[in-house]
Short mmCIF file of C-alpha atoms in Angstrom, two decimals:
data_model
loop_
_atom_site.label_atom_id
_atom_site.label_comp_id
_atom_site.label_asym_id
_atom_site.label_seq_id
_atom_site.Cartn_x
_atom_site.Cartn_y
_atom_site.Cartn_z
CA MET A 29 0.00 0.00 0.00
CA THR A 30 1.33 3.45 -0.91
CA PRO A 31 0.67 6.55 1.15
CA GLU A 32 -1.92 8.93 -0.24
CA THR A 33 -0.54 11.85 -2.23
CA PRO A 34 -1.20 15.10 -0.30
CA LEU A 35 -3.63 17.48 -2.02
CA GLU A 36 -1.18 20.38 -1.69
CA ILE A 37 2.56 20.69 -2.27
CA GLY A 38 4.73 23.63 -1.25
CA PRO A 39 6.62 25.83 -3.72
CA THR A 40 10.02 24.78 -2.34
CA ASP A 41 9.10 21.12 -2.91
CA VAL A 42 8.08 21.92 -6.50
CA SER A 43 11.38 23.76 -6.99
CA TYR A 44 13.25 20.69 -5.74
CA LEU A 45 11.35 18.46 -8.16
CA LEU A 46 12.04 20.82 -11.08
CA GLU A 47 15.77 20.93 -10.31
CA ARG A 48 16.18 17.21 -9.74
CA PRO A 49 18.32 15.57 -12.43
CA GLY A 50 16.82 12.92 -14.67
CA PRO A 51 13.49 12.61 -16.38
CA ARG A 52 10.61 14.63 -14.98
CA THR A 53 8.10 12.48 -13.10
CA PHE A 54 5.26 15.01 -13.13
CA ARG A 55 3.50 17.49 -15.38
CA LEU A 56 3.23 21.13 -14.31
CA ILE A 57 -0.11 22.79 -15.12
CA ASP A 58 -0.84 26.52 -14.87
CA CYS A 59 -4.58 27.09 -14.43
CA ARG A 60 -4.46 30.90 -14.57
CA GLU A 61 -5.82 32.85 -17.53
CA GLU A 62 -3.82 33.78 -20.64
CA SER A 63 -3.30 37.40 -19.48
CA GLU A 64 -1.72 36.17 -16.23
CA TRP A 65 0.40 33.62 -18.13
CA GLN A 66 1.85 36.53 -20.15
CA ILE A 67 3.07 38.24 -16.95
CA CYS A 68 5.02 35.26 -15.60
CA ARG A 69 5.06 31.46 -15.55
CA LEU A 70 7.04 28.53 -14.23
CA PRO A 71 9.44 26.67 -16.52
CA ASP A 72 7.86 23.99 -18.74
CA ALA A 73 4.35 24.65 -17.42
CA GLN A 74 1.35 23.94 -19.63
CA LEU A 75 -1.45 26.52 -19.64
CA VAL A 76 -4.92 25.07 -18.98
CA PRO A 77 -7.09 27.99 -17.80
CA LEU A 78 -9.54 27.15 -15.05
CA SER A 79 -12.29 28.81 -17.12
CA GLN A 80 -11.82 26.00 -19.69
CA PHE A 81 -10.56 23.29 -17.36
CA GLY A 82 -13.63 21.04 -17.43
CA GLU A 83 -13.84 20.95 -21.21
CA LEU A 84 -10.08 20.58 -21.80
CA ALA A 85 -9.45 18.03 -19.04
CA GLN A 86 -10.83 15.06 -21.00
CA GLN A 87 -8.48 15.83 -23.91
CA LEU A 88 -5.35 16.72 -21.95
CA PHE A 89 -5.46 14.41 -18.95
CA THR A 90 -5.90 10.78 -19.95
CA ASP A 91 -3.63 8.80 -17.60
CA THR A 92 -5.09 8.74 -14.10
CA ARG A 93 -1.72 7.50 -12.76
CA GLU A 94 0.05 10.68 -13.91
CA ASN A 95 1.50 13.07 -11.32
CA LEU A 96 0.04 16.53 -11.94
CA ILE A 97 1.09 19.68 -10.10
CA ILE A 98 -1.26 22.59 -10.72
CA TYR A 99 -0.65 26.21 -9.79
CA CYS A 100 -2.41 29.55 -10.10
CA HIS A 101 -1.89 33.03 -8.62
CA HIS A 102 -2.52 32.36 -4.90
CA GLY A 103 -3.46 28.67 -4.76
CA MET A 104 -7.26 28.79 -4.67
CA ARG A 105 -8.02 28.03 -8.34
CA SER A 106 -5.38 25.32 -8.46
CA LEU A 107 -6.88 23.73 -5.37
CA ARG A 108 -10.26 23.60 -7.14
CA ALA A 109 -8.61 22.14 -10.26
CA ALA A 110 -6.77 19.47 -8.23
CA GLN A 111 -9.98 18.55 -6.41
CA PHE A 112 -11.81 18.32 -9.76
CA LEU A 113 -9.15 15.97 -11.11
CA ARG A 114 -9.19 13.84 -7.97
CA GLN A 115 -12.96 13.47 -8.29
CA HIS A 116 -12.28 12.15 -11.79
CA GLY A 117 -9.78 9.51 -10.65
CA PHE A 118 -6.48 11.42 -10.72
CA ALA A 119 -5.21 10.41 -7.28
CA HIS A 120 -1.87 12.18 -7.82
CA ALA A 121 -3.17 15.66 -8.72
CA GLN A 122 -1.76 18.33 -6.43
CA SER A 123 -2.13 22.07 -5.97
CA MET A 124 0.94 24.22 -5.33
CA ARG A 125 0.18 25.97 -2.03
CA GLY A 126 0.23 29.77 -2.34
CA GLY A 127 0.52 29.74 -6.14
CA ILE A 128 3.05 31.62 -8.20
CA ASP A 129 2.91 34.46 -5.67
CA ALA A 130 4.36 32.13 -3.01
CA TRP A 131 6.87 30.88 -5.60
CA SER A 132 8.08 34.46 -6.06
CA ASP A 133 8.28 34.94 -2.29
CA MET A 134 9.89 31.62 -1.33
CA VAL A 135 11.79 30.35 -4.39
CA ASP A 136 12.50 32.95 -7.06
CA PRO A 137 12.16 36.66 -6.21
CA ALA A 138 12.82 37.47 -9.89
CA THR A 139 9.38 36.06 -10.75
CA PRO A 140 7.14 39.13 -11.21
CA ARG A 141 4.38 39.63 -8.66
CA TYR A 142 1.06 41.17 -9.60
#
């Protein structure tokens, strides 16, 4: 039996996972809107706006075993997106606590805040 994947993951943990050598074991999803994406984003993130999440999810997320880390501005939208995915069988969907704002504060101060 494996321990349950926590619903939230901290920005420093995401940073560690991004910097770890070797193949990436997760997919990074940005659920903010296009205008926010233009201001700043995390490396290799895929934009899936929350406003279109339900309709795009069936096309973009097909492997329920996949590790998904979702982030937004402050962590509320990504929490909703992670909960949505979990309700649809994605047991390893996680929300980055505090969003990209916390990332800027705790990991990379060069990331613009808005």
